[in-house]
Short mmCIF file of C-alpha atoms and ligand atoms in Angstrom, two decimals:
data_model
loop_
_atom_site.label_atom_id
_atom_site.label_comp_id
_atom_site.label_asym_id
_atom_site.label_seq_id
_atom_site.Cartn_x
_atom_site.Cartn_y
_atom_site.Cartn_z
CA MET A 1 -55.15 61.93 -70.81
CA THR A 2 -53.56 62.30 -74.19
CA THR A 3 -56.05 61.49 -76.95
CA PRO A 4 -54.94 60.54 -80.45
CA ILE A 5 -55.91 63.00 -83.21
CA THR A 6 -58.98 62.07 -85.20
CA ILE A 7 -58.28 60.72 -88.68
CA ASP A 8 -61.15 60.68 -91.20
CA PHE A 9 -61.12 59.09 -94.63
CA THR A 10 -63.06 60.71 -97.47
CA GLU A 11 -63.30 60.47 -101.21
CA THR A 12 -60.83 62.55 -103.16
CA ASP A 13 -62.19 65.97 -104.00
CA LEU A 14 -59.72 67.57 -106.40
CA ASP A 15 -61.65 70.82 -106.49
CA ALA A 16 -61.32 71.25 -102.72
CA LEU A 17 -57.53 71.27 -102.81
CA LYS A 18 -57.10 74.87 -103.93
CA ASP A 19 -58.86 76.24 -100.86
CA ALA A 20 -57.74 73.70 -98.23
CA GLY A 21 -56.08 75.53 -95.33
CA GLY A 22 -53.24 74.45 -93.06
CA THR A 23 -51.05 71.69 -94.40
CA LEU A 24 -51.73 69.79 -97.59
CA ALA A 25 -49.84 66.58 -98.16
CA VAL A 26 -49.57 64.37 -101.20
CA ILE A 27 -47.88 61.08 -101.95
CA VAL A 28 -45.42 60.75 -104.81
CA THR A 29 -43.86 57.40 -105.68
CA PRO A 30 -40.06 57.01 -105.78
CA GLU A 31 -40.35 56.84 -109.59
CA GLY A 32 -41.82 60.33 -109.48
CA LYS A 33 -45.24 59.30 -110.69
CA LEU A 34 -47.89 61.95 -110.03
CA ASP A 35 -51.40 60.72 -109.26
CA PRO A 36 -54.48 62.84 -110.07
CA ALA A 37 -54.22 64.83 -106.82
CA ALA A 38 -50.51 65.46 -107.33
CA ARG A 39 -51.18 66.52 -110.91
CA ARG A 40 -53.81 68.96 -109.72
CA LEU A 41 -51.44 70.40 -107.11
CA ASN A 42 -48.73 70.60 -109.74
CA ARG A 43 -51.06 72.57 -111.96
CA LEU A 44 -52.12 74.91 -109.14
CA THR A 45 -48.49 75.59 -108.22
CA LYS A 46 -47.43 76.07 -111.84
CA GLY A 47 -45.25 72.98 -112.06
CA THR A 48 -43.64 72.90 -108.60
CA LEU A 49 -44.13 69.17 -108.10
CA ALA A 50 -42.80 68.29 -111.55
CA ARG A 51 -39.68 70.32 -110.73
CA LEU A 52 -39.36 68.68 -107.32
CA VAL A 53 -39.35 65.11 -108.65
CA GLU A 54 -36.52 66.09 -111.02
CA ALA A 55 -34.54 67.68 -108.21
CA ASP A 56 -31.66 66.20 -106.22
CA ARG A 57 -33.65 66.71 -103.05
CA PHE A 58 -36.26 64.22 -104.19
CA ALA A 59 -33.70 61.68 -105.41
CA LYS A 60 -31.87 61.84 -102.09
CA ALA A 61 -35.00 61.47 -99.98
CA LYS A 62 -35.61 57.95 -98.68
CA GLU A 63 -38.84 56.03 -98.88
CA GLY A 64 -41.17 57.39 -96.20
CA ASP A 65 -39.44 60.79 -96.02
CA ALA A 66 -41.33 64.07 -96.16
CA ILE A 67 -40.30 67.10 -98.22
CA THR A 68 -41.88 70.39 -97.22
CA MET A 69 -42.58 73.49 -99.26
CA ALA A 70 -43.78 76.55 -97.37
CA PHE A 71 -46.45 78.97 -98.58
CA PRO A 72 -46.94 77.47 -102.04
CA ALA A 73 -48.28 79.91 -104.63
CA GLY A 74 -51.67 79.26 -106.19
CA MET A 75 -53.35 77.68 -103.17
CA ALA A 76 -54.61 78.51 -99.71
CA ALA A 77 -52.48 75.99 -97.78
CA ASP A 78 -49.57 77.25 -95.69
CA MET A 79 -47.49 74.23 -96.49
CA LEU A 80 -47.31 71.56 -99.12
CA VAL A 81 -45.76 68.24 -98.04
CA VAL A 82 -44.63 65.58 -100.46
CA LEU A 83 -44.34 62.08 -99.02
CA LYS A 84 -42.07 59.81 -101.01
CA LEU A 85 -43.78 56.45 -100.87
CA SER A 86 -44.52 53.50 -103.18
CA ARG A 87 -48.04 52.55 -104.19
CA ARG A 88 -47.49 49.25 -102.32
CA PRO A 89 -45.24 50.20 -99.44
CA SER A 90 -43.98 47.93 -96.66
CA VAL A 91 -45.67 48.32 -93.27
CA GLU A 92 -42.55 50.01 -91.98
CA ASP A 93 -42.31 52.52 -94.83
CA ALA A 94 -46.02 53.33 -94.61
CA ARG A 95 -45.71 54.01 -90.87
CA LYS A 96 -42.55 56.00 -91.44
CA ALA A 97 -44.32 58.20 -94.00
CA GLY A 98 -47.08 58.88 -91.49
CA ALA A 99 -44.52 59.67 -88.80
CA SER A 100 -42.60 61.97 -91.14
CA LEU A 101 -45.82 63.84 -91.83
CA ALA A 102 -46.59 64.11 -88.10
CA LYS A 103 -43.21 65.73 -87.49
CA VAL A 104 -43.55 68.48 -90.11
CA ARG A 105 -47.27 69.18 -90.29
CA GLY A 106 -47.66 71.80 -87.56
CA LYS A 107 -50.84 72.01 -85.49
CA GLY A 108 -53.35 73.38 -87.99
CA ALA A 109 -55.64 71.54 -90.36
CA LEU A 110 -54.16 68.61 -92.25
CA THR A 111 -55.35 67.13 -95.53
CA LEU A 112 -53.53 64.18 -97.05
CA CYS A 113 -54.17 63.08 -100.62
CA ALA A 114 -53.36 59.36 -100.52
CA GLY A 115 -55.18 58.20 -103.65
CA SER A 116 -54.94 54.44 -103.99
CA THR A 117 -51.81 53.98 -101.86
CA ASN A 118 -51.92 50.59 -100.09
CA LYS A 119 -51.62 50.17 -96.30
CA ILE A 120 -53.07 53.63 -95.75
CA GLU A 121 -54.14 52.47 -92.25
CA GLU A 122 -50.47 51.84 -91.44
CA LEU A 123 -49.58 55.33 -92.62
CA ALA A 124 -52.37 56.64 -90.41
CA LEU A 125 -50.99 54.64 -87.47
CA GLY A 126 -47.57 56.22 -87.98
CA LEU A 127 -49.17 59.66 -88.16
CA SER A 128 -51.19 59.00 -85.02
CA LEU A 129 -48.39 57.50 -82.92
CA ARG A 130 -45.83 60.15 -83.85
CA SER A 131 -48.31 62.93 -83.01
CA TYR A 132 -48.17 61.95 -79.33
CA ASP A 133 -47.27 64.83 -77.03
CA PHE A 134 -47.43 64.61 -73.23
CA THR A 135 -48.57 68.07 -72.18
CA ASP A 136 -50.72 67.34 -69.11
CA HIS A 137 -48.31 69.19 -66.83
CA LYS A 138 -47.46 72.13 -69.11
CA SER A 139 -49.30 75.21 -67.91
CA ASP A 140 -48.72 77.10 -71.19
CA ASP A 141 -50.09 74.20 -73.16
CA SER A 142 -51.28 75.52 -76.50
CA ASP A 143 -54.12 73.75 -78.30
CA PRO A 144 -53.56 70.19 -79.46
CA ALA A 145 -53.05 69.49 -83.17
CA GLU A 146 -56.13 69.41 -85.36
CA GLY A 147 -57.36 66.13 -86.81
CA ALA A 148 -56.49 64.89 -90.27
CA THR A 149 -58.57 64.27 -93.37
CA VAL A 150 -57.22 61.60 -95.68
CA MET A 151 -58.56 61.54 -99.22
CA VAL A 152 -58.54 58.04 -100.68
CA THR A 153 -60.16 56.12 -103.54
CA LYS A 154 -61.90 53.70 -101.13
CA PRO A 155 -62.85 55.58 -97.97
CA ASP A 156 -65.09 52.84 -96.54
CA ALA A 157 -62.40 50.19 -96.75
CA ALA A 158 -59.85 52.57 -95.26
CA THR A 159 -62.20 53.50 -92.42
CA ASP A 160 -62.69 49.82 -91.58
CA ALA A 161 -58.98 49.01 -91.70
CA TRP A 162 -58.23 52.06 -89.57
CA ALA A 163 -60.63 51.07 -86.76
CA ASP A 164 -58.33 48.26 -85.60
CA LYS A 165 -55.22 50.40 -85.89
CA ALA A 166 -56.90 53.26 -84.03
CA ALA A 167 -57.47 50.84 -81.15
CA LEU A 168 -53.73 50.20 -81.12
CA ALA A 169 -52.91 53.91 -81.08
CA ASP A 170 -55.29 54.27 -78.16
CA GLY A 171 -53.55 51.48 -76.27
CA VAL A 172 -50.10 52.88 -76.96
CA PHE A 173 -51.16 56.36 -75.80
CA PHE A 174 -52.58 54.85 -72.61
CA THR A 175 -49.25 53.15 -71.93
CA ARG A 176 -47.21 56.25 -72.73
CA ASP A 177 -49.28 58.48 -70.46
CA LEU A 178 -48.90 56.03 -67.58
CA VAL A 179 -45.15 55.73 -68.11
CA ASN A 180 -44.59 59.48 -68.51
CA GLU A 181 -46.66 60.38 -65.46
CA PRO A 182 -44.62 61.46 -62.42
CA ALA A 183 -44.81 59.33 -59.27
CA ASN A 184 -46.57 61.95 -57.15
CA VAL A 185 -49.43 61.83 -59.64
CA LEU A 186 -49.38 58.15 -60.57
CA THR A 187 -49.52 56.59 -57.12
CA THR A 188 -50.59 52.99 -56.74
CA VAL A 189 -54.09 54.25 -55.93
CA GLU A 190 -54.28 56.50 -58.98
CA PHE A 191 -52.89 53.72 -61.20
CA ALA A 192 -55.52 51.26 -59.98
CA GLY A 193 -58.19 53.89 -60.59
CA ARG A 194 -57.11 54.39 -64.21
CA LEU A 195 -57.18 50.64 -64.76
CA LYS A 196 -60.60 50.35 -63.17
CA ALA A 197 -61.85 52.69 -65.92
CA LEU A 198 -61.10 49.97 -68.49
CA SER A 199 -64.32 48.35 -67.37
CA GLY A 200 -66.01 50.89 -69.66
CA LEU A 201 -64.60 48.88 -72.58
CA GLY A 202 -65.92 45.58 -71.27
CA VAL A 203 -62.82 44.53 -69.32
CA GLU A 204 -63.59 42.93 -65.94
CA VAL A 205 -61.34 44.72 -63.50
CA THR A 206 -60.63 43.50 -59.96
CA VAL A 207 -58.45 45.40 -57.52
CA LEU A 208 -56.86 43.39 -54.70
CA GLY A 209 -55.87 45.43 -51.64
CA GLU A 210 -53.24 44.70 -49.01
CA ASP A 211 -55.54 42.60 -46.83
CA GLU A 212 -56.39 40.32 -49.74
CA LEU A 213 -52.75 40.09 -50.82
CA GLU A 214 -51.81 39.21 -47.24
CA GLN A 215 -54.45 36.49 -47.26
CA LEU A 216 -53.12 35.14 -50.55
CA GLY A 217 -49.65 35.02 -49.04
CA MET A 218 -48.01 37.55 -51.36
CA ARG A 219 -45.41 38.47 -48.77
CA ALA A 220 -42.63 39.09 -51.28
CA LEU A 221 -44.70 41.71 -53.10
CA LEU A 222 -45.99 43.25 -49.89
CA ALA A 223 -42.46 43.53 -48.45
CA VAL A 224 -41.46 45.78 -51.35
CA GLY A 225 -44.30 48.20 -50.67
CA HIS A 226 -43.84 48.18 -46.90
CA GLY A 227 -41.79 51.36 -46.78
CA SER A 228 -44.31 53.38 -48.79
CA GLU A 229 -47.31 55.46 -47.75
CA SER A 230 -49.11 54.21 -50.87
CA PRO A 231 -50.86 50.87 -50.39
CA SER A 232 -49.71 47.96 -52.55
CA LYS A 233 -52.25 46.59 -55.00
CA VAL A 234 -52.66 43.89 -57.59
CA VAL A 235 -55.05 44.70 -60.42
CA VAL A 236 -56.54 41.92 -62.54
CA MET A 237 -57.99 42.81 -65.96
CA GLU A 238 -59.96 40.09 -67.73
CA TRP A 239 -60.91 40.30 -71.40
CA LYS A 240 -63.18 37.42 -72.35
CA GLY A 241 -63.48 37.62 -76.13
CA GLY A 242 -62.80 33.95 -76.80
CA GLY A 243 -64.68 30.79 -75.93
CA ASP A 244 -63.75 28.83 -72.85
CA GLU A 245 -60.10 28.31 -73.76
CA ALA A 246 -57.47 29.06 -71.15
CA PRO A 247 -56.38 32.70 -71.40
CA LEU A 248 -53.08 34.26 -72.30
CA ALA A 249 -51.77 35.95 -69.14
CA LEU A 250 -49.88 39.24 -69.30
CA VAL A 251 -48.10 40.15 -66.07
CA GLY A 252 -46.54 43.56 -65.44
CA LYS A 253 -44.12 45.08 -62.95
CA GLY A 254 -45.74 48.22 -61.64
CA VAL A 255 -43.23 49.86 -59.33
CA VAL A 256 -44.61 53.40 -59.45
CA PHE A 257 -41.29 54.68 -58.10
CA ASP A 258 -38.10 52.79 -57.38
CA THR A 259 -35.78 54.56 -54.94
CA GLY A 260 -34.00 51.26 -54.38
CA GLY A 261 -35.41 51.15 -50.86
CA ILE A 262 -32.84 50.82 -48.06
CA SER A 263 -30.34 49.80 -50.77
CA LEU A 264 -30.89 53.37 -51.94
CA LYS A 265 -30.02 54.32 -55.52
CA PRO A 266 -27.61 57.22 -56.16
CA ALA A 267 -29.30 60.61 -56.76
CA GLY A 268 -28.15 61.03 -60.36
CA GLY A 269 -30.85 59.74 -62.67
CA MET A 270 -33.09 58.48 -59.89
CA GLU A 271 -35.89 60.58 -61.37
CA ASP A 272 -36.00 58.15 -64.28
CA MET A 273 -37.44 55.55 -61.93
CA THR A 274 -40.91 57.03 -62.47
CA MET A 275 -40.91 54.65 -65.47
CA ASP A 276 -40.37 51.58 -63.30
CA MET A 277 -44.03 50.72 -63.76
CA GLY A 278 -43.39 50.33 -67.50
CA GLY A 279 -44.23 46.63 -67.57
CA ALA A 280 -47.60 47.29 -65.95
CA GLY A 281 -48.09 50.22 -68.33
CA VAL A 282 -47.60 48.00 -71.37
CA VAL A 283 -49.94 45.36 -69.98
CA ALA A 284 -52.55 48.07 -69.44
CA GLY A 285 -52.13 49.47 -72.95
CA ALA A 286 -52.27 46.03 -74.55
CA MET A 287 -55.45 45.20 -72.62
CA ARG A 288 -56.96 48.47 -73.75
CA ALA A 289 -56.11 47.85 -77.41
CA ILE A 290 -57.36 44.26 -77.25
CA ALA A 291 -60.63 45.31 -75.66
CA GLN A 292 -61.12 48.29 -77.95
CA ARG A 293 -60.82 46.18 -81.09
CA LYS A 294 -62.91 43.43 -79.46
CA ALA A 295 -60.34 40.69 -79.96
CA LYS A 296 -61.77 37.18 -80.19
CA ALA A 297 -59.45 35.85 -77.52
CA ASN A 298 -59.23 35.42 -73.78
CA VAL A 299 -56.52 37.59 -72.29
CA VAL A 300 -55.95 38.41 -68.64
CA GLY A 301 -53.67 41.20 -67.52
CA LEU A 302 -52.28 41.27 -63.99
CA VAL A 303 -50.16 44.07 -62.56
CA GLY A 304 -48.40 44.41 -59.21
CA LEU A 305 -48.54 48.03 -58.12
CA VAL A 306 -46.10 49.02 -55.37
CA GLU A 307 -43.72 51.82 -54.43
CA ASN A 308 -40.19 51.00 -53.31
CA MET A 309 -39.30 53.54 -50.61
CA PRO A 310 -36.86 53.66 -47.69
CA SER A 311 -38.47 54.24 -44.30
CA GLY A 312 -38.64 52.85 -40.79
CA ARG A 313 -41.10 50.31 -42.08
CA ALA A 314 -39.14 49.39 -45.20
CA GLN A 315 -37.71 45.91 -45.65
CA ARG A 316 -33.98 45.56 -44.93
CA PRO A 317 -31.16 43.87 -46.79
CA GLY A 318 -30.85 40.45 -45.18
CA ASP A 319 -34.57 40.04 -44.52
CA VAL A 320 -36.11 36.73 -45.46
CA VAL A 321 -39.59 36.79 -46.99
CA LYS A 322 -41.91 34.00 -47.97
CA SER A 323 -43.47 34.10 -51.44
CA MET A 324 -47.01 33.04 -52.27
CA LYS A 325 -45.55 29.91 -53.83
CA GLY A 326 -44.07 29.06 -50.43
CA ASP A 327 -40.40 29.47 -51.36
CA THR A 328 -38.39 31.71 -49.07
CA ILE A 329 -36.24 34.55 -50.41
CA GLU A 330 -33.25 36.22 -48.77
CA VAL A 331 -33.41 39.88 -49.78
CA ILE A 332 -29.75 40.72 -50.32
CA ASN A 333 -30.54 43.96 -52.14
CA THR A 334 -33.82 45.84 -51.70
CA ASP A 335 -33.22 47.43 -55.12
CA ALA A 336 -33.80 44.06 -56.81
CA GLU A 337 -37.48 44.57 -56.01
CA GLY A 338 -39.15 43.96 -59.36
CA ARG A 339 -38.62 40.21 -59.19
CA LEU A 340 -40.11 40.15 -55.68
CA VAL A 341 -43.25 41.78 -57.03
CA LEU A 342 -43.46 39.63 -60.16
CA CYS A 343 -42.85 36.28 -58.50
CA ASP A 344 -46.03 36.61 -56.47
CA VAL A 345 -48.18 38.01 -59.28
CA MET A 346 -46.93 35.32 -61.68
CA TRP A 347 -47.69 32.58 -59.18
CA TYR A 348 -51.14 34.00 -58.56
CA ALA A 349 -51.76 34.24 -62.33
CA GLN A 350 -51.01 30.54 -62.76
CA GLU A 351 -52.95 29.39 -59.68
CA LYS A 352 -56.02 31.43 -60.55
CA PHE A 353 -56.15 31.23 -64.36
CA ALA A 354 -54.07 28.19 -65.45
CA PRO A 355 -53.07 30.27 -68.51
CA ALA A 356 -52.24 28.76 -71.91
CA GLY A 357 -49.20 31.02 -71.88
CA MET A 358 -47.75 33.72 -69.67
CA VAL A 359 -45.78 36.80 -70.69
CA ASP A 360 -44.30 39.04 -68.02
CA LEU A 361 -42.98 42.50 -68.75
CA ALA A 362 -40.68 44.49 -66.48
CA THR A 363 -38.14 47.28 -66.38
CA LEU A 364 -36.20 44.71 -64.43
CA THR A 365 -32.45 45.27 -64.72
CA GLY A 366 -29.97 48.04 -65.53
CA ALA A 367 -27.86 45.26 -67.00
CA MET A 368 -30.42 44.95 -69.80
CA VAL A 369 -29.65 48.51 -70.88
CA ILE A 370 -25.95 47.66 -70.90
CA ALA A 371 -26.54 44.55 -72.98
CA LEU A 372 -29.00 45.70 -75.64
CA GLY A 373 -29.20 49.48 -75.24
CA HIS A 374 -32.43 51.11 -76.30
CA GLU A 375 -32.91 49.20 -79.55
CA ASN A 376 -34.12 45.81 -78.36
CA GLY A 377 -36.10 44.45 -75.47
CA GLY A 378 -34.67 41.31 -73.86
CA VAL A 379 -36.57 38.07 -74.40
CA PHE A 380 -36.21 35.08 -72.08
CA SER A 381 -38.28 31.91 -72.32
CA ASN A 382 -38.74 28.29 -71.31
CA ASN A 383 -40.44 27.46 -74.63
CA ASP A 384 -38.90 27.88 -78.10
CA ALA A 385 -42.17 27.89 -80.04
CA PHE A 386 -43.68 30.52 -77.76
CA ALA A 387 -40.53 32.65 -77.86
CA ASN A 388 -40.39 32.42 -81.66
CA ALA A 389 -44.05 33.41 -81.96
CA PHE A 390 -43.28 36.53 -79.93
CA LEU A 391 -40.11 37.36 -81.86
CA LYS A 392 -42.08 37.06 -85.09
CA ALA A 393 -44.82 39.33 -83.78
CA ALA A 394 -42.30 41.92 -82.58
CA ALA A 395 -40.45 41.87 -85.91
CA ALA A 396 -43.71 42.32 -87.83
CA GLU A 397 -44.51 45.36 -85.72
CA GLY A 398 -41.02 46.86 -85.87
CA GLU A 399 -40.39 46.48 -82.15
CA GLY A 400 -36.81 45.30 -81.56
CA ALA A 401 -36.57 42.12 -79.50
CA TRP A 402 -33.64 39.81 -78.87
CA ARG A 403 -33.59 36.46 -77.08
CA LEU A 404 -31.01 35.73 -74.41
CA PRO A 405 -30.10 32.36 -72.93
CA MET A 406 -31.10 30.79 -69.63
CA GLY A 407 -29.64 27.76 -67.89
CA GLN A 408 -28.86 25.86 -64.72
CA ALA A 409 -25.45 27.43 -64.17
CA TYR A 410 -27.05 30.87 -64.03
CA ASP A 411 -29.72 29.55 -61.70
CA ASP A 412 -27.11 28.22 -59.31
CA LEU A 413 -25.96 31.79 -58.68
CA LEU A 414 -29.18 32.40 -56.73
CA LYS A 415 -28.38 29.89 -53.97
CA SER A 416 -28.76 31.31 -50.48
CA ARG A 417 -27.09 30.18 -47.27
CA ILE A 418 -30.18 30.63 -45.13
CA ALA A 419 -33.21 30.64 -47.47
CA ASP A 420 -34.42 28.86 -50.62
CA MET A 421 -32.88 31.55 -52.79
CA LYS A 422 -31.51 35.07 -52.69
CA ASN A 423 -32.88 37.89 -54.78
CA VAL A 424 -29.65 38.76 -56.61
CA GLY A 425 -27.05 36.66 -58.41
CA GLY A 426 -24.13 39.07 -58.52
CA ARG A 427 -22.97 41.45 -61.24
CA ALA A 428 -22.32 38.90 -63.98
CA ALA A 429 -25.23 38.27 -66.37
CA GLY A 430 -27.53 40.37 -64.18
CA SER A 431 -30.46 40.24 -66.58
CA ILE A 432 -30.22 36.48 -66.95
CA THR A 433 -30.04 35.75 -63.23
CA ALA A 434 -33.08 38.01 -62.80
CA ALA A 435 -34.88 35.89 -65.41
CA GLN A 436 -33.75 32.72 -63.62
CA PHE A 437 -35.25 34.08 -60.43
CA LEU A 438 -38.60 34.57 -62.16
CA GLY A 439 -38.30 31.17 -63.82
CA ARG A 440 -38.42 29.57 -60.38
CA PHE A 441 -42.00 30.78 -60.13
CA VAL A 442 -43.12 29.34 -63.46
CA LYS A 443 -44.85 25.97 -63.39
CA GLU A 444 -43.33 23.15 -65.42
CA ASP A 445 -46.09 23.18 -68.05
CA THR A 446 -46.65 26.91 -68.42
CA PRO A 447 -45.16 28.33 -71.63
CA TRP A 448 -43.54 31.54 -70.44
CA ILE A 449 -41.81 34.60 -71.83
CA HIS A 450 -40.06 37.21 -69.74
CA LEU A 451 -39.54 40.59 -71.40
CA ASP A 452 -36.97 42.87 -69.76
CA ILE A 453 -37.94 46.29 -71.12
CA ALA A 454 -35.58 48.41 -68.98
CA GLY A 455 -33.89 49.81 -72.09
CA VAL A 456 -36.90 50.33 -74.33
CA ALA A 457 -39.81 51.48 -72.13
CA SER A 458 -38.66 55.08 -72.04
CA VAL A 459 -35.84 56.65 -74.06
CA LYS A 460 -33.97 59.95 -74.11
CA SER A 461 -34.19 60.66 -77.82
CA ASP A 462 -36.94 60.58 -80.43
CA THR A 463 -37.69 57.31 -82.16
CA MET A 464 -39.50 56.79 -85.47
CA LEU A 465 -42.90 56.55 -83.82
CA ALA A 466 -42.47 58.44 -80.55
CA PRO A 467 -41.05 61.65 -79.18
CA LYS A 468 -38.50 61.24 -76.36
CA GLY A 469 -39.94 59.67 -73.21
CA ALA A 470 -42.28 56.70 -73.02
CA THR A 471 -42.38 54.58 -76.19
CA GLY A 472 -45.16 52.10 -75.51
CA TRP A 473 -42.80 49.35 -76.72
CA GLY A 474 -44.56 46.00 -76.58
CA VAL A 475 -48.17 47.03 -77.05
CA LEU A 476 -48.08 46.42 -80.81
CA ALA A 477 -46.12 43.15 -80.48
CA LEU A 478 -48.42 41.75 -77.79
CA ASP A 479 -51.49 42.69 -79.80
CA ARG A 480 -49.95 40.97 -82.83
CA LEU A 481 -49.12 37.91 -80.70
CA VAL A 482 -52.77 37.68 -79.66
CA ARG A 483 -54.05 38.31 -83.20
CA ASP A 484 -51.84 35.68 -84.83
CA ASN A 485 -51.95 32.95 -82.18
CA TYR A 486 -55.03 33.24 -79.98
CA GLU A 487 -57.83 34.39 -82.29
CA GLY A 488 -59.91 32.02 -84.36
N1 LIG B 501 -35.86 49.29 -61.88
C1 LIG B 501 -34.54 48.82 -61.80
C2 LIG B 501 -33.93 48.47 -63.14
C3 LIG B 501 -33.74 49.58 -64.13
C4 LIG B 501 -32.54 50.25 -64.22
C5 LIG B 501 -34.74 49.91 -65.01
C6 LIG B 501 -32.36 51.23 -65.17
C7 LIG B 501 -34.57 50.90 -65.95
C8 LIG B 501 -33.38 51.56 -66.04
C9 LIG B 501 -34.48 47.58 -60.91
O1 LIG B 501 -35.41 47.52 -59.90
C10 LIG B 501 -33.15 47.57 -60.27
O2 LIG B 501 -32.88 48.45 -59.50
N2 LIG B 501 -32.33 46.57 -60.60
C11 LIG B 501 -31.05 46.46 -60.05
C12 LIG B 501 -30.82 45.01 -59.72
C13 LIG B 501 -29.58 44.76 -58.92
C14 LIG B 501 -29.71 45.34 -57.54
C15 LIG B 501 -29.33 43.28 -58.88
C16 LIG B 501 -30.06 46.96 -61.09
O3 LIG B 501 -30.25 46.73 -62.27
O4 LIG B 501 -29.11 47.62 -60.70
MN1 LIG B 502 -34.75 48.49 -58.14
ZN1 LIG B 503 -37.14 48.55 -60.21
#
């Protein structure tokens, strides 16, 4: 388990700055205005900060950038960091400043003089998220980074504002750990166990085993897991923070490893399919954040946990399976398994909870990566207002999201000769036909959003708020969606 660093807010103590060890950071506005802490540091260092703000280096730095100065004279700290940031920064710039600090600070003590800078909790979120480091399987793991002390003019207000954001960081870390975890560690059983632990936060967690899934008629989901030694499971996480309104349902694809099954994937890059449970990971992280900050809303998370393996028991191309809904599916390609898992969990979610809205998340198609790369998650929906609410939430949280079209002509590509539908629609518009497949399992009156996160769940280079690997994309947007549309 990767735990976020602790971040404490205290009153500014100018006299403590001289002897503070480790890294000392201070905020300077783009206009070069020095606040009392910066003036004190300037005095201690015999005018270093005044020189810096006149220098080219400062002019060229962008809002949210960090400028480091090693072993400053006149003080105990090993490093002085200047964050270039306005008194009233945007959310994005505040987070960026925190992230910039996380990247340069080192692992020792950290003191940040933030004075009366606004959105300090957003800066702290950036610092927290960008400090993530997945070291569980490193045997030479050195100690984790020390916590941070942030000196501000109003520590109580900052502490309150931070509590909600800290819940988000916790949720994102939970997601990232799940997504980064290798498949021999994160089996379906282990995954269910980690979700069960959410009950400690007041989430009601139910684990459905294969017998129960069989009874419910989830044959499409079960067929995917048939070739694996790990038992298939559906985990239901209920957060009841609202009244008796219908809940928002979050449904996640949790393929703990996707070999492709009998339609085996090529060897190159197959190791990346440890992240094929990304949708379930985001649902888990969002539930954790929502529970941790005690959201006044009803939200239910449902994840289908399976492993897609080839074996003598595995389903074959050409098999016909019956979904819980009752529709039959011709499995043309066993590698289009995510939709087989989701269709049953989505149907179950609607039958059991009659949700006010349903969002499914899945690393569903390689075509999504081709279409939008790693910058935007794909958004598909049967409801403009619902889709727009999500797009707004994602934009507010800086998580790229882009809506793609759906339509009858795409749906027609799923026609099967021998069953009600086939599980693939051909190469053209692969992400859209996958969405159409899922759409067949959405009831007429259920507002629904499908998020194809194949390109954004885990990436090969650093992003603003995450080191390479799992990003946690979606946790912040889903939390914002709940906050802005389902609370009070
Ligand atoms: N898990 C994959 C999709 C994927 C690919 C996620 C790359 C992340 C990165 C999914 O199960 C899959 O294999 N999809 C197939 C569908 C095809 C057989 C219609 C694909 O995209 O090739
Ligand atoms: Mn697949
Ligand atoms: Zn898959």
